[in-house]
Amino acid sequence: MTHPSTPPTTTPDSGGTNWGKIILFGCLGLLVVGILMAGIGAGAWFLMRDSTPAIVDGEGDRETTSVGPGDQVYHGTLAAGDRTRPDGSWYDAYSVEASAGERIVIVMESSDFDAYITVVSPGAEQHSDDDSGGGTDARLELEIDESGTWTVMANAYRPGEEGAYTLRIER
């Protein structure tokens, strides 16, 4: 006879499935796979980049012309389907490898829309311009203060503006 205040004893089921451990190890496995996939993606990005300006977003509506050592001219089109900024305007992105102390001039011209450029440093500092290129063209002159990959966003000033543009990156 058992005493009324003593709870009955039980023994763990040694032959049953421990679902808690299965779920824990399954989640850890998914985390490891995710980290490996992110590393492979980052590694592929570093292998594909080079020291010349490059198209970042892979749109097929642009072509590049080299005009001098380190200088590039891009001809592109902004339209529905391009990446969008938080304000809803479309943009194309280009990457530029630059070294500290280098001087870069970026000019964006368009007769179809009000050109707007934003340049983002490797440390995420932003530089923007709307009309310094004359009329509705944009122009930025930068003294590079941080070596690495800079991103140039060729953008329309207002949402819904579209059309052809020319982007020049001069060193």
mmCIF file of C-alpha atoms in Angstrom:
data_model
loop_
_atom_site.group_PDB
_atom_site.id
_atom_site.type_symbol
_atom_site.label_atom_id
_atom_site.label_comp_id
_atom_site.label_asym_id
_atom_site.label_seq_id
_atom_site.Cartn_x
_atom_site.Cartn_y
_atom_site.Cartn_z
ATOM 1 C CA MET A 1 0.000 0.000 0.000
ATOM 2 C CA THR A 2 1.300 3.451 -0.905
ATOM 3 C CA HIS A 3 1.117 6.437 1.270
ATOM 4 C CA PRO A 4 -1.458 9.012 0.013
ATOM 5 C CA SER A 5 1.080 11.882 -0.119
ATOM 6 C CA THR A 6 3.664 9.978 -2.169
ATOM 7 C CA PRO A 7 3.163 10.293 -5.911
ATOM 8 C CA PRO A 8 3.363 7.110 -7.911
ATOM 9 C CA THR A 9 6.777 6.480 -9.487
ATOM 10 C CA THR A 10 7.222 6.098 -13.221
ATOM 11 C CA THR A 11 10.137 4.953 -15.287
ATOM 12 C CA PRO A 12 11.056 6.661 -18.544
ATOM 13 C CA ASP A 13 10.127 4.796 -21.680
ATOM 14 C CA SER A 14 13.529 3.662 -22.886
ATOM 15 C CA GLY A 15 12.241 2.397 -26.194
ATOM 16 C CA GLY A 16 10.232 5.489 -27.280
ATOM 17 C CA THR A 17 11.174 8.289 -29.648
ATOM 18 C CA ASN A 18 12.598 11.438 -28.089
ATOM 19 C CA TRP A 19 10.947 14.065 -30.336
ATOM 20 C CA GLY A 20 12.560 16.990 -28.515
ATOM 21 C CA LYS A 21 16.060 15.866 -29.519
ATOM 22 C CA ILE A 22 14.972 15.165 -33.095
ATOM 23 C CA ILE A 23 13.485 18.647 -33.452
ATOM 24 C CA LEU A 24 16.525 20.309 -31.815
ATOM 25 C CA PHE A 25 19.044 18.513 -34.046
ATOM 26 C CA GLY A 26 16.869 19.081 -37.122
ATOM 27 C CA CYS A 27 16.798 22.833 -36.468
ATOM 28 C CA LEU A 28 20.565 22.901 -35.898
ATOM 29 C CA GLY A 29 21.056 21.024 -39.176
ATOM 30 C CA LEU A 30 18.948 23.567 -41.071
ATOM 31 C CA LEU A 31 20.933 26.411 -39.494
ATOM 32 C CA VAL A 32 24.242 24.860 -40.611
ATOM 33 C CA VAL A 33 22.924 24.342 -44.163
ATOM 34 C CA GLY A 34 21.727 27.969 -44.258
ATOM 35 C CA ILE A 35 25.119 29.269 -43.129
ATOM 36 C CA LEU A 36 26.904 27.121 -45.730
ATOM 37 C CA MET A 37 24.597 28.343 -48.519
ATOM 38 C CA ALA A 38 25.132 31.977 -47.503
ATOM 39 C CA GLY A 39 28.894 31.406 -47.539
ATOM 40 C CA ILE A 40 28.757 29.817 -50.994
ATOM 41 C CA GLY A 41 26.722 32.775 -52.296
ATOM 42 C CA ALA A 42 29.155 35.314 -50.819
ATOM 43 C CA GLY A 43 32.110 33.357 -52.194
ATOM 44 C CA ALA A 44 30.590 33.310 -55.673
ATOM 45 C CA TRP A 45 30.035 37.083 -55.498
ATOM 46 C CA PHE A 46 33.704 37.695 -54.599
ATOM 47 C CA LEU A 47 34.865 35.427 -57.433
ATOM 48 C CA MET A 48 32.696 37.205 -60.017
ATOM 49 C CA ARG A 49 33.639 40.806 -59.195
ATOM 50 C CA ASP A 50 36.618 42.582 -60.764
ATOM 51 C CA SER A 51 38.284 45.982 -60.537
ATOM 52 C CA THR A 52 36.207 47.693 -63.239
ATOM 53 C CA PRO A 53 32.710 49.086 -62.804
ATOM 54 C CA ALA A 54 30.129 46.348 -63.189
ATOM 55 C CA ILE A 55 26.390 46.020 -63.478
ATOM 56 C CA VAL A 56 25.070 44.871 -60.113
ATOM 57 C CA ASP A 57 21.471 43.919 -60.753
ATOM 58 C CA GLY A 58 21.927 41.977 -63.989
ATOM 59 C CA GLU A 59 19.275 43.794 -66.007
ATOM 60 C CA GLY A 60 19.572 43.241 -69.756
ATOM 61 C CA ASP A 61 18.663 46.815 -70.728
ATOM 62 C CA ARG A 62 22.184 48.280 -70.535
ATOM 63 C CA GLU A 63 25.444 48.276 -72.426
ATOM 64 C CA THR A 64 28.933 49.402 -71.428
ATOM 65 C CA THR A 65 31.616 51.316 -73.328
ATOM 66 C CA SER A 66 35.185 51.839 -72.119
ATOM 67 C CA VAL A 67 36.358 55.353 -72.931
ATOM 68 C CA GLY A 68 39.729 55.504 -71.216
ATOM 69 C CA PRO A 69 41.803 53.941 -68.472
ATOM 70 C CA GLY A 70 39.325 53.342 -65.657
ATOM 71 C CA ASP A 71 36.549 55.368 -67.345
ATOM 72 C CA GLN A 72 33.242 53.725 -68.232
ATOM 73 C CA VAL A 73 30.085 54.837 -70.022
ATOM 74 C CA TYR A 74 26.824 52.961 -69.486
ATOM 75 C CA HIS A 75 23.698 53.327 -71.614
ATOM 76 C CA GLY A 76 20.594 52.073 -69.844
ATOM 77 C CA THR A 77 16.852 52.377 -69.478
ATOM 78 C CA LEU A 78 14.734 52.795 -66.357
ATOM 79 C CA ALA A 79 11.312 51.165 -66.553
ATOM 80 C CA ALA A 80 8.813 49.018 -64.685
ATOM 81 C CA GLY A 81 10.511 45.844 -63.536
ATOM 82 C CA ASP A 82 13.721 47.585 -62.389
ATOM 83 C CA ARG A 83 14.623 47.703 -58.717
ATOM 84 C CA THR A 84 12.716 50.318 -56.725
ATOM 85 C CA ARG A 85 13.898 52.751 -54.060
ATOM 86 C CA PRO A 86 11.833 53.294 -50.889
ATOM 87 C CA ASP A 87 10.134 56.266 -52.603
ATOM 88 C CA GLY A 88 8.938 53.971 -55.433
ATOM 89 C CA SER A 89 11.330 55.304 -58.104
ATOM 90 C CA TRP A 90 13.224 52.870 -60.361
ATOM 91 C CA TYR A 91 17.007 52.491 -60.407
ATOM 92 C CA ASP A 92 19.872 50.462 -61.860
ATOM 93 C CA ALA A 93 22.900 49.694 -59.677
ATOM 94 C CA TYR A 94 26.578 49.512 -60.627
ATOM 95 C CA SER A 95 29.586 48.578 -58.503
ATOM 96 C CA VAL A 96 32.906 50.421 -58.666
ATOM 97 C CA GLU A 97 36.152 49.325 -57.039
ATOM 98 C CA ALA A 98 37.913 52.444 -55.752
ATOM 99 C CA SER A 99 40.963 53.219 -53.641
ATOM 100 C CA ALA A 100 41.327 55.856 -50.926
ATOM 101 C CA GLY A 101 42.689 59.108 -52.355
ATOM 102 C CA GLU A 102 41.250 58.484 -55.820
ATOM 103 C CA ARG A 103 39.000 61.149 -57.406
ATOM 104 C CA ILE A 104 35.872 59.981 -59.267
ATOM 105 C CA VAL A 105 33.331 62.010 -61.224
ATOM 106 C CA ILE A 106 29.930 60.435 -61.893
ATOM 107 C CA VAL A 107 27.552 62.048 -64.392
ATOM 108 C CA MET A 108 24.048 60.850 -65.276
ATOM 109 C CA GLU A 109 22.211 62.401 -68.228
ATOM 110 C CA SER A 110 18.713 61.792 -69.551
ATOM 111 C CA SER A 111 16.386 63.683 -71.838
ATOM 112 C CA ASP A 112 13.504 61.401 -70.741
ATOM 113 C CA PHE A 113 13.446 62.030 -66.978
ATOM 114 C CA ASP A 114 15.017 64.019 -64.125
ATOM 115 C CA ALA A 115 18.255 62.119 -63.392
ATOM 116 C CA TYR A 116 19.224 61.403 -59.784
ATOM 117 C CA ILE A 117 22.310 59.526 -58.598
ATOM 118 C CA THR A 118 23.199 58.088 -55.225
ATOM 119 C CA VAL A 119 26.633 56.669 -54.430
ATOM 120 C CA VAL A 120 27.057 54.417 -51.386
ATOM 121 C CA SER A 121 30.486 53.835 -49.829
ATOM 122 C CA PRO A 122 31.614 50.426 -48.535
ATOM 123 C CA GLY A 123 30.757 51.745 -45.043
ATOM 124 C CA ALA A 124 27.203 52.691 -46.189
ATOM 125 C CA GLU A 125 27.759 56.478 -46.314
ATOM 126 C CA GLN A 126 25.544 57.991 -49.041
ATOM 127 C CA HIS A 127 26.237 60.852 -51.450
ATOM 128 C CA SER A 128 23.415 62.048 -53.758
ATOM 129 C CA ASP A 129 22.835 64.623 -56.470
ATOM 130 C CA ASP A 130 19.885 65.812 -58.525
ATOM 131 C CA ASP A 131 20.735 68.684 -60.874
ATOM 132 C CA SER A 132 24.466 69.556 -60.572
ATOM 133 C CA GLY A 133 25.088 68.252 -64.116
ATOM 134 C CA GLY A 134 23.079 71.114 -65.636
ATOM 135 C CA GLY A 135 19.335 71.139 -66.313
ATOM 136 C CA THR A 136 17.913 67.903 -64.957
ATOM 137 C CA ASP A 137 21.216 65.961 -65.200
ATOM 138 C CA ALA A 138 23.040 64.761 -62.087
ATOM 139 C CA ARG A 139 26.756 65.064 -61.294
ATOM 140 C CA LEU A 140 28.841 64.009 -58.286
ATOM 141 C CA GLU A 141 32.553 64.547 -57.798
ATOM 142 C CA LEU A 142 33.978 62.423 -54.987
ATOM 143 C CA GLU A 143 37.343 62.195 -53.292
ATOM 144 C CA ILE A 144 37.355 58.526 -52.256
ATOM 145 C CA ASP A 145 38.027 58.246 -48.532
ATOM 146 C CA GLU A 146 37.484 54.491 -48.177
ATOM 147 C CA SER A 147 38.924 51.729 -50.364
ATOM 148 C CA GLY A 148 36.556 49.003 -51.498
ATOM 149 C CA THR A 149 33.389 48.476 -53.504
ATOM 150 C CA TRP A 150 31.228 51.572 -53.991
ATOM 151 C CA THR A 151 27.682 51.279 -55.378
ATOM 152 C CA VAL A 152 26.337 53.794 -57.900
ATOM 153 C CA MET A 153 22.538 53.925 -58.224
ATOM 154 C CA ALA A 154 21.290 55.458 -61.488
ATOM 155 C CA ASN A 155 17.845 56.671 -60.464
ATOM 156 C CA ALA A 156 14.881 58.770 -61.564
ATOM 157 C CA TYR A 157 14.038 61.668 -59.264
ATOM 158 C CA ARG A 158 10.308 60.834 -59.135
ATOM 159 C CA PRO A 159 8.409 57.545 -59.028
ATOM 160 C CA GLY A 160 7.048 56.531 -62.429
ATOM 161 C CA GLU A 161 9.683 58.424 -64.447
ATOM 162 C CA GLU A 162 11.218 56.157 -67.070
ATOM 163 C CA GLY A 163 13.354 56.245 -70.179
ATOM 164 C CA ALA A 164 16.911 56.092 -71.483
ATOM 165 C CA TYR A 165 19.963 57.457 -69.684
ATOM 166 C CA THR A 166 23.740 57.646 -69.956
ATOM 167 C CA LEU A 167 25.912 57.151 -66.877
ATOM 168 C CA ARG A 168 29.607 58.114 -67.013
ATOM 169 C CA ILE A 169 32.113 57.131 -64.347
ATOM 170 C CA GLU A 170 35.365 59.016 -64.841
ATOM 171 C CA ARG A 171 38.604 58.608 -62.913
#
